[in-house]
Amino acid sequence: MSPKNKETQLNQPITEVDRIIHEPARYLIMAYLYVVESADFLFLLRQTGLTKGNLSSHLGKLEKAGYVDIKKKFSGKIPQTLLRLTRDGRVAFDAYRASMKKALADLPNGRK
Amino acid sequence: MSPKNKETQLNQPITEVDRIIHEPARYLIMAYLYVVESADFLFLLRQTGLTKGNLSSHLGKLEKAGYVDIKKKFSGKIPQTLLRLTRDGRVAFDAYRASMKKALADLPNGRK
DNA sequence: GCAAACAAGTTTGTTATACAAACCAGTCTG
DNA sequence: CAGACTGGTTTGTATAACAAACTTGTTTGC
């Protein structure tokens, strides 16, 4: 009924993973903000390859989660949206990466 | 307009990640099948902590993706559902883990 | 021997999500 | 000054995850 090894019990950090960051598009956005500190909408648009609508809505979610700070300015007469990771965002991103690494590591090998 | 570092260009393996496996519940299911080779529905139910409905539907998706093989038997008079990873499933799982590890590694450090 | 409880799942319904397409306000250009 | 372009936001749709309700059959209590 049960498998041979009744003791099998995996660590399950993956079930508690931060869903906000787990979404690949948002991971990517956060990864960019993580390394560049601050960027504008169009930079992220180009780099991530997302559509504008998508980028906008993911940024909205990240803002709502408190992970990014959105500031709207004018650069001359042109509106410009400036994005940066908040401290919380940086912390959450580090935590996500650590927890995923842990989930991905240490799996017994199983059999072929 | 753009951030200071115009060269910034991350590897973006994360955008091509296998969405079937990326879902934590399914990752967990596959991880169990990966190590135990074969298990029944109730074993997975207990181990994963998913509800029956959820487990059933995730298994359905994994089957449709060709990642798990579902066999229904009777154990005496009691119906029993036997699950195992297919070869494709094992390969995909390995690939997913490799690709996520890569995405999680090598991020420049950014600034505080 | 039949009613109620249980086993092993599946189906259904709700809520949320990702995504692209359409839209919009304002600016620049020929 | 008409049309194209910038820099986005809003809207619509299809999928998804999840829990709750249901189903088919079996076992147990009375």
Short mmCIF file of C-alpha atoms (C1' of nucleotides) in Angstrom, two decimals:
data_model
loop_
_atom_site.label_atom_id
_atom_site.label_comp_id
_atom_site.label_asym_id
_atom_site.label_seq_id
_atom_site.Cartn_x
_atom_site.Cartn_y
_atom_site.Cartn_z
CA MET A 1 0.00 0.00 0.00
CA SER A 2 2.57 2.46 1.11
CA PRO A 3 5.90 2.60 -0.58
CA LYS A 4 8.68 0.42 0.66
CA ASN A 5 10.25 3.08 2.75
CA LYS A 6 7.76 4.12 5.33
CA GLU A 7 10.08 6.67 6.83
CA THR A 8 10.12 8.82 3.75
CA GLN A 9 9.57 12.37 4.81
CA LEU A 10 10.84 15.26 2.77
CA ASN A 11 11.46 18.72 4.04
CA GLN A 12 8.67 20.68 2.53
CA PRO A 13 9.89 24.23 2.46
CA ILE A 14 8.51 24.54 -1.02
CA THR A 15 4.93 24.55 0.13
CA GLU A 16 5.52 27.71 2.11
CA VAL A 17 7.31 29.53 -0.61
CA ASP A 18 6.44 33.18 -1.17
CA ARG A 19 3.93 33.07 -4.02
CA ILE A 20 4.46 36.67 -4.90
CA ILE A 21 8.08 35.99 -5.77
CA HIS A 22 7.53 32.49 -7.03
CA GLU A 23 5.90 33.80 -10.19
CA PRO A 24 8.72 33.83 -12.74
CA ALA A 25 7.87 37.22 -14.21
CA ARG A 26 7.98 38.81 -10.77
CA TYR A 27 11.11 36.96 -9.80
CA LEU A 28 12.72 38.41 -12.86
CA ILE A 29 11.55 41.93 -12.10
CA MET A 30 12.82 41.66 -8.57
CA ALA A 31 16.10 40.21 -9.75
CA TYR A 32 16.66 43.24 -11.94
CA LEU A 33 15.76 45.65 -9.22
CA TYR A 34 17.96 43.70 -6.89
CA VAL A 35 21.03 44.32 -8.96
CA VAL A 36 20.41 47.78 -10.39
CA GLU A 37 18.92 49.41 -7.32
CA SER A 38 16.60 51.62 -9.30
CA ALA A 39 15.16 51.47 -12.77
CA ASP A 40 12.36 52.92 -14.78
CA PHE A 41 9.39 51.23 -16.36
CA LEU A 42 10.84 51.15 -19.84
CA PHE A 43 14.08 49.65 -18.74
CA LEU A 44 12.23 46.79 -17.11
CA LEU A 45 10.01 46.51 -20.11
CA ARG A 46 12.95 45.98 -22.42
CA GLN A 47 14.91 43.74 -20.12
CA THR A 48 12.15 41.44 -19.06
CA GLY A 49 10.40 41.15 -22.40
CA LEU A 50 7.02 41.42 -20.70
CA THR A 51 4.21 43.34 -22.30
CA LYS A 52 3.38 46.71 -20.81
CA GLY A 53 0.12 45.51 -19.34
CA ASN A 54 1.78 42.61 -17.71
CA LEU A 55 4.65 44.56 -16.35
CA SER A 56 2.27 47.16 -14.98
CA SER A 57 0.12 44.63 -13.20
CA HIS A 58 3.03 42.69 -11.76
CA LEU A 59 4.51 45.92 -10.48
CA GLY A 60 1.17 46.71 -8.93
CA LYS A 61 1.22 43.44 -7.08
CA LEU A 62 4.75 43.90 -5.94
CA GLU A 63 3.87 47.34 -4.67
CA LYS A 64 0.84 46.03 -2.85
CA ALA A 65 3.02 43.39 -1.25
CA GLY A 66 5.33 46.14 -0.10
CA TYR A 67 8.23 44.80 -2.13
CA VAL A 68 8.72 47.64 -4.57
CA ASP A 69 8.37 51.34 -4.30
CA ILE A 70 6.83 53.14 -7.25
CA LYS A 71 7.51 56.79 -7.79
CA LYS A 72 6.10 58.80 -10.63
CA LYS A 73 8.06 61.78 -11.85
CA PHE A 74 8.42 63.89 -14.89
CA SER A 75 11.59 63.86 -16.82
CA GLY A 76 11.07 67.14 -18.61
CA LYS A 77 7.56 66.76 -19.91
CA ILE A 78 7.66 63.03 -20.15
CA PRO A 79 6.15 61.00 -17.36
CA GLN A 80 8.41 58.47 -15.86
CA THR A 81 7.89 55.69 -13.39
CA LEU A 82 10.77 54.93 -11.10
CA LEU A 83 10.96 51.55 -9.41
CA ARG A 84 13.05 50.29 -6.59
CA LEU A 85 13.06 47.38 -4.22
CA THR A 86 12.07 48.22 -0.68
CA ARG A 87 14.03 46.88 2.23
CA ASP A 88 11.25 44.35 2.77
CA GLY A 89 11.46 43.39 -0.85
CA ARG A 90 15.16 42.79 -0.62
CA VAL A 91 14.76 40.71 2.50
CA ALA A 92 11.92 38.70 0.99
CA PHE A 93 13.88 38.10 -2.16
CA ASP A 94 16.87 36.80 -0.21
CA ALA A 95 14.58 34.61 1.84
CA TYR A 96 12.88 33.23 -1.23
CA ARG A 97 16.14 32.34 -2.84
CA ALA A 98 17.44 30.67 0.28
CA SER A 99 14.27 28.69 0.72
CA MET A 100 14.14 27.55 -2.89
CA LYS A 101 17.75 26.53 -2.82
CA LYS A 102 17.02 24.43 0.18
CA ALA A 103 14.01 22.84 -1.46
CA LEU A 104 16.03 22.03 -4.55
CA ALA A 105 18.94 20.56 -2.73
CA ASP A 106 19.01 17.43 -0.65
CA LEU A 107 16.69 15.08 -2.39
CA PRO A 108 17.58 11.42 -1.97
CA ASN A 109 18.40 10.01 -5.32
CA GLY A 110 15.59 7.57 -5.87
CA ARG A 111 16.04 4.78 -8.37
CA LYS A 112 16.20 4.75 -12.10
CA MET B 1 16.12 57.13 -17.56
CA SER B 2 17.82 53.80 -17.51
CA PRO B 3 19.71 52.67 -14.50
CA LYS B 4 23.34 53.50 -14.15
CA ASN B 5 24.55 50.22 -15.46
CA LYS B 6 23.33 49.92 -19.01
CA GLU B 7 24.95 46.56 -19.51
CA THR B 8 22.82 44.86 -16.95
CA GLN B 9 21.51 41.70 -18.47
CA LEU B 10 20.54 38.74 -16.40
CA ASN B 11 20.29 35.20 -17.56
CA GLN B 12 16.62 34.59 -17.66
CA PRO B 13 16.24 30.85 -17.39
CA ILE B 14 13.45 31.42 -14.93
CA THR B 15 11.05 32.65 -17.57
CA GLU B 16 11.21 29.33 -19.35
CA VAL B 17 10.74 27.23 -16.31
CA ASP B 18 8.39 24.25 -16.54
CA ARG B 19 5.13 25.58 -15.13
CA ILE B 20 3.79 22.14 -14.47
CA ILE B 21 6.56 21.48 -11.99
CA HIS B 22 6.88 25.04 -10.78
CA GLU B 23 3.65 24.77 -8.83
CA PRO B 24 4.76 23.90 -5.30
CA ALA B 25 2.10 21.26 -4.70
CA ARG B 26 3.15 19.44 -7.85
CA TYR B 27 6.83 19.83 -7.12
CA LEU B 28 6.19 18.18 -3.82
CA ILE B 29 4.26 15.32 -5.36
CA MET B 30 6.98 14.75 -7.89
CA ALA B 31 9.65 14.95 -5.23
CA TYR B 32 7.96 12.16 -3.30
CA LEU B 33 7.54 10.02 -6.37
CA TYR B 34 11.12 10.76 -7.27
CA VAL B 35 12.44 9.22 -4.09
CA VAL B 36 9.98 6.43 -3.42
CA GLU B 37 9.51 5.17 -6.97
CA SER B 38 5.90 4.22 -6.46
CA ALA B 39 3.25 5.23 -4.02
CA ASP B 40 -0.47 5.15 -3.62
CA PHE B 41 -2.94 7.99 -3.41
CA LEU B 42 -3.32 7.85 0.33
CA PHE B 43 0.36 7.90 0.97
CA LEU B 44 0.71 11.07 -1.04
CA LEU B 45 -2.35 12.48 0.66
CA ARG B 46 -0.80 12.05 4.08
CA GLN B 47 2.66 13.15 3.11
CA THR B 48 1.78 16.22 1.15
CA GLY B 49 -1.04 17.46 3.34
CA LEU B 50 -3.09 18.34 0.28
CA THR B 51 -6.82 17.78 0.24
CA LYS B 52 -8.08 14.84 -1.76
CA GLY B 53 -9.59 17.04 -4.43
CA ASN B 54 -6.43 18.93 -4.85
CA LEU B 55 -4.25 15.91 -4.95
CA SER B 56 -6.53 14.31 -7.48
CA SER B 57 -6.49 17.28 -9.80
CA HIS B 58 -2.76 17.82 -9.59
CA LEU B 59 -2.21 14.16 -10.35
CA GLY B 60 -4.51 14.54 -13.31
CA LYS B 61 -2.39 17.35 -14.63
CA LEU B 62 0.80 15.48 -14.08
CA GLU B 63 -0.65 12.52 -15.92
CA LYS B 64 -1.78 14.69 -18.80
CA ALA B 65 1.71 16.15 -18.98
CA GLY B 66 3.06 12.62 -19.21
CA TYR B 67 4.98 12.96 -15.97
CA VAL B 68 3.19 10.40 -13.86
CA ASP B 69 1.63 7.11 -14.59
CA ILE B 70 -1.63 6.31 -12.84
CA LYS B 71 -2.72 2.74 -12.39
CA LYS B 72 -5.91 1.70 -10.68
CA LYS B 73 -6.04 -1.62 -8.96
CA PHE B 74 -7.94 -3.36 -6.27
CA SER B 75 -6.29 -4.30 -3.07
CA GLY B 76 -8.79 -6.92 -1.98
CA LYS B 77 -12.05 -5.13 -2.47
CA ILE B 78 -10.69 -1.69 -1.91
CA PRO B 79 -9.81 0.38 -4.92
CA GLN B 80 -6.30 1.69 -4.97
CA THR B 81 -4.53 4.19 -7.13
CA LEU B 82 -0.90 3.56 -7.80
CA LEU B 83 1.33 6.40 -8.90
CA ARG B 84 4.77 6.52 -10.35
CA LEU B 85 6.96 8.95 -12.18
CA THR B 86 7.42 8.23 -15.84
CA ARG B 87 10.83 8.45 -17.42
CA ASP B 88 9.80 11.78 -18.91
CA GLY B 89 8.71 12.93 -15.51
CA ARG B 90 12.03 12.05 -13.99
CA VAL B 91 13.89 13.82 -16.75
CA ALA B 92 11.69 16.90 -16.51
CA PHE B 93 12.09 16.99 -12.77
CA ASP B 94 15.87 16.87 -13.05
CA ALA B 95 15.78 19.56 -15.69
CA TYR B 96 13.55 21.77 -13.61
CA ARG B 97 15.79 21.51 -10.62
CA ALA B 98 18.89 22.25 -12.65
CA SER B 99 17.29 25.24 -14.28
CA MET B 100 15.99 26.68 -11.03
CA LYS B 101 19.32 26.23 -9.36
CA LYS B 102 20.87 28.17 -12.16
CA ALA B 103 18.33 30.94 -11.93
CA LEU B 104 18.85 31.22 -8.20
CA ALA B 105 22.59 31.29 -8.37
CA ASP B 106 24.71 33.95 -9.96
CA LEU B 107 22.97 37.17 -9.15
CA PRO B 108 25.30 40.11 -8.77
CA ASN B 109 24.99 41.42 -5.29
CA GLY B 110 23.42 44.81 -5.82
CA ARG B 111 23.73 47.46 -3.16
CA LYS B 112 22.20 47.78 0.23
"C1'" DG C 1 -30.13 -7.33 7.18
"C1'" DC C 2 -30.26 -2.72 6.89
"C1'" DA C 3 -28.81 1.91 8.34
"C1'" DA C 4 -25.13 4.58 9.33
"C1'" DA C 5 -20.26 5.35 8.97
"C1'" DC C 6 -16.18 4.94 6.32
"C1'" DA C 7 -12.84 4.52 2.22
"C1'" DA C 8 -11.05 6.26 -1.94
"C1'" DG C 9 -11.41 9.28 -5.01
"C1'" DT C 10 -13.83 12.62 -8.61
"C1'" DT C 11 -16.63 16.52 -9.88
"C1'" DT C 12 -18.20 21.06 -9.17
"C1'" DG C 13 -17.97 25.85 -7.96
"C1'" DT C 14 -15.50 29.92 -6.47
"C1'" DT C 15 -11.86 32.92 -6.38
"C1'" DA C 16 -7.71 34.52 -8.00
"C1'" DT C 17 -4.10 34.93 -11.59
"C1'" DA C 18 -1.48 35.64 -15.70
"C1'" DC C 19 -1.56 37.44 -19.89
"C1'" DA C 20 -2.56 40.27 -24.07
"C1'" DA C 21 -5.29 43.57 -26.34
"C1'" DA C 22 -7.49 47.74 -26.30
"C1'" DC C 23 -7.48 52.05 -24.62
"C1'" DC C 24 -5.98 56.82 -22.96
"C1'" DA C 25 -3.68 61.23 -21.93
"C1'" DG C 26 -0.23 63.87 -23.19
"C1'" DT C 27 3.83 65.09 -26.41
"C1'" DC C 28 6.44 65.42 -30.57
"C1'" DT C 29 6.94 65.78 -35.67
"C1'" DG C 30 6.21 66.63 -40.68
"C1'" DC D 1 -2.73 70.46 -37.02
"C1'" DA D 2 -3.03 65.50 -38.15
"C1'" DG D 3 -0.86 61.60 -37.26
"C1'" DA D 4 2.57 59.00 -34.83
"C1'" DC D 5 4.83 58.12 -30.63
"C1'" DT D 6 5.53 57.77 -25.21
"C1'" DG D 7 4.40 55.89 -21.17
"C1'" DG D 8 1.72 53.68 -19.24
"C1'" DT D 9 -3.48 51.71 -17.21
"C1'" DT D 10 -7.80 49.29 -17.72
"C1'" DT D 11 -10.46 45.61 -19.42
"C1'" DG D 12 -11.42 40.99 -20.89
"C1'" DT D 13 -10.45 36.13 -21.16
"C1'" DA D 14 -8.79 31.74 -20.26
"C1'" DT D 15 -6.43 28.90 -16.79
"C1'" DA D 16 -5.41 27.68 -12.31
"C1'" DA D 17 -5.60 26.39 -7.48
"C1'" DC D 18 -8.23 25.17 -3.91
"C1'" DA D 19 -12.02 23.40 -0.88
"C1'" DA D 20 -16.45 21.54 -0.50
"C1'" DA D 21 -19.77 18.55 -2.02
"C1'" DC D 22 -20.72 14.43 -4.18
"C1'" DT D 23 -20.18 9.37 -5.67
"C1'" DT D 24 -19.49 4.52 -5.58
"C1'" DG D 25 -18.71 0.96 -3.09
"C1'" DT D 26 -17.50 -1.51 1.53
"C1'" DT D 27 -17.55 -2.35 6.36
"C1'" DT D 28 -19.64 -2.09 10.97
"C1'" DG D 29 -23.17 -1.57 14.58
"C1'" DC D 30 -27.68 -2.92 16.11
#
